[in-house]
Amino acid sequence: FDDVLVIPRADTQSPFVQMHPKGWSVNQLVLQDIFGWRLFASAPSLVTNDAIRDQGLSGLQSETFPLLLTNVALSPSNSWFQYIDAIYFDQSTHLAVLSITPANQKGITTDQTQDALGCLNYIH
């Protein structure tokens, strides 16, 4: 393979993550620091205030390891606001990648079709 783009999902359920002192934040250590991946995906529930408070996710928030979520609407006061990419432009593969999630998170997710079309217009 010449160029490969891997978009891993954050692990929140495995015994390793549950027992690790860093909790869910260990995802950055494993996915970015060890495997060298450039971004990650997750369910929109990760960016809710409850998840942020209950899971201590500040260690997972990084400008160098963004969360790819296309159809979410966050307030600028949400601590995840600056760490989310709606579109990821990969330099090595020349791909533009979206992560459209089910619109079942009231107040967080936005219309999948409209967001996808808007992003495709932006990419074009």
GROMACS .gro file of C-alpha atoms in nm:
model
  124
    1PHE     CA    1   0.000   0.000   0.000
    2ASP     CA    2   0.133   0.339  -0.091
    3ASP     CA    3  -0.097   0.561   0.110
    4VAL     CA    4  -0.349   0.443   0.364
    5LEU     CA    5  -0.591   0.640   0.576
    6VAL     CA    6  -0.719   0.476   0.893
    7ILE     CA    7  -0.999   0.638   1.091
    8PRO     CA    8  -1.028   0.447   1.418
    9ARG     CA    9  -1.327   0.471   1.649
   10ALA     CA   10  -1.260   0.568   2.007
   11ASP     CA   11  -1.290   0.268   2.237
   12THR     CA   12  -1.505   0.329   2.543
   13GLN     CA   13  -1.609  -0.026   2.634
   14SER     CA   14  -1.304  -0.254   2.649
   15PRO     CA   15  -1.169  -0.366   2.987
   16PHE     CA   16  -0.837  -0.200   2.900
   17VAL     CA   17  -0.999   0.142   2.860
   18GLN     CA   18  -1.231   0.094   3.158
   19MET     CA   19  -0.944  -0.003   3.391
   20HIS     CA   20  -0.677   0.236   3.260
   21PRO     CA   21  -0.602   0.534   3.490
   22LYS     CA   22  -0.654   0.773   3.195
   23GLY     CA   23  -0.996   0.622   3.118
   24TRP     CA   24  -1.128   0.716   2.776
   25SER     CA   25  -0.835   0.955   2.727
   26VAL     CA   26  -0.606   0.654   2.679
   27ASN     CA   27  -0.743   0.643   2.322
   28GLN     CA   28  -0.512   0.928   2.225
   29LEU     CA   29  -0.211   0.749   2.369
   30VAL     CA   30  -0.289   0.427   2.181
   31LEU     CA   31  -0.433   0.562   1.857
   32GLN     CA   32  -0.210   0.864   1.799
   33ASP     CA   33   0.110   0.813   1.996
   34ILE     CA   34   0.152   0.438   1.935
   35PHE     CA   35  -0.020   0.377   1.600
   36GLY     CA   36   0.039   0.725   1.456
   37TRP     CA   37  -0.316   0.776   1.333
   38ARG     CA   38  -0.412   1.137   1.263
   39LEU     CA   39  -0.775   1.156   1.378
   40PHE     CA   40  -1.052   0.946   1.529
   41ALA     CA   41  -1.426   0.898   1.509
   42SER     CA   42  -1.678   0.847   1.785
   43ALA     CA   43  -2.046   0.868   1.862
   44PRO     CA   44  -2.184   1.220   1.910
   45SER     CA   45  -2.258   1.134   2.273
   46LEU     CA   46  -1.885   1.178   2.341
   47VAL     CA   47  -1.924   1.556   2.312
   48THR     CA   48  -2.216   1.590   2.552
   49ASN     CA   49  -2.158   1.775   2.876
   50ASP     CA   50  -2.240   1.458   3.073
   51ALA     CA   51  -1.970   1.255   2.897
   52ILE     CA   52  -1.717   1.536   2.933
   53ARG     CA   53  -1.787   1.568   3.305
   54ASP     CA   54  -1.828   1.198   3.387
   55GLN     CA   55  -1.539   1.059   3.183
   56GLY     CA   56  -1.279   1.336   3.220
   57LEU     CA   57  -1.221   1.366   2.847
   58SER     CA   58  -0.993   1.669   2.845
   59GLY     CA   59  -0.694   1.440   2.779
   60LEU     CA   60  -0.859   1.325   2.457
   61GLN     CA   61  -0.910   1.680   2.327
   62SER     CA   62  -0.623   1.775   2.098
   63GLU     CA   63  -0.582   1.999   1.795
   64THR     CA   64  -0.331   1.747   1.657
   65PHE     CA   65  -0.575   1.455   1.698
   66PRO     CA   66  -0.919   1.586   1.599
   67LEU     CA   67  -1.252   1.410   1.638
   68LEU     CA   68  -1.421   1.366   1.300
   69LEU     CA   69  -1.793   1.440   1.332
   70THR     CA   70  -1.972   1.600   1.040
   71ASN     CA   71  -2.332   1.641   1.147
   72VAL     CA   72  -2.304   1.787   1.495
   73ALA     CA   73  -2.388   2.136   1.612
   74LEU     CA   74  -2.202   2.250   1.920
   75SER     CA   75  -2.208   2.573   2.108
   76PRO     CA   76  -1.873   2.755   2.110
   77SER     CA   77  -1.882   2.715   2.488
   78ASN     CA   78  -1.864   2.333   2.454
   79SER     CA   79  -1.511   2.221   2.535
   80TRP     CA   80  -1.505   2.000   2.221
   81PHE     CA   81  -1.587   2.290   1.986
   82GLN     CA   82  -1.229   2.356   1.871
   83TYR     CA   83  -1.130   1.989   1.853
   84ILE     CA   84  -1.388   1.866   1.599
   85ASP     CA   85  -1.340   1.851   1.223
   86ALA     CA   86  -1.649   1.828   1.003
   87ILE     CA   87  -1.433   1.738   0.703
   88TYR     CA   88  -1.089   1.582   0.716
   89PHE     CA   89  -0.860   1.654   0.422
   90ASP     CA   90  -0.591   1.386   0.409
   91GLN     CA   91  -0.274   1.508   0.242
   92SER     CA   92  -0.124   1.168   0.160
   93THR     CA   93  -0.432   1.009   0.000
   94HIS     CA   94  -0.592   1.332  -0.127
   95LEU     CA   95  -0.923   1.222   0.022
   96ALA     CA   96  -1.184   1.441   0.185
   97VAL     CA   97  -1.356   1.236   0.454
   98LEU     CA   98  -1.689   1.294   0.631
   99SER     CA   99  -1.830   1.112   0.932
  100ILE     CA  100  -2.209   1.119   0.916
  101THR     CA  101  -2.366   0.976   1.229
  102PRO     CA  102  -2.726   0.872   1.298
  103ALA     CA  103  -2.942   1.173   1.382
  104ASN     CA  104  -3.064   1.026   1.709
  105GLN     CA  105  -2.891   1.264   1.949
  106LYS     CA  106  -3.149   1.539   2.004
  107GLY     CA  107  -2.989   1.879   2.032
  108ILE     CA  108  -2.649   1.760   1.906
  109THR     CA  109  -2.683   1.597   1.565
  110THR     CA  110  -2.811   1.784   1.264
  111ASP     CA  111  -2.975   1.671   0.941
  112GLN     CA  112  -2.754   1.411   0.776
  113THR     CA  113  -2.853   1.484   0.418
  114GLN     CA  114  -2.822   1.861   0.444
  115ASP     CA  115  -2.485   1.837   0.617
  116ALA     CA  116  -2.349   1.590   0.362
  117LEU     CA  117  -2.465   1.809   0.072
  118GLY     CA  118  -2.320   2.120   0.235
  119CYS     CA  119  -1.984   1.950   0.287
  120LEU     CA  120  -1.979   1.815  -0.068
  121ASN     CA  121  -2.047   2.167  -0.199
  122TYR     CA  122  -1.760   2.296   0.016
  123ILE     CA  123  -1.524   2.025  -0.109
  124HIS     CA  124  -1.621   2.081  -0.471
   0.00000   0.00000   0.00000
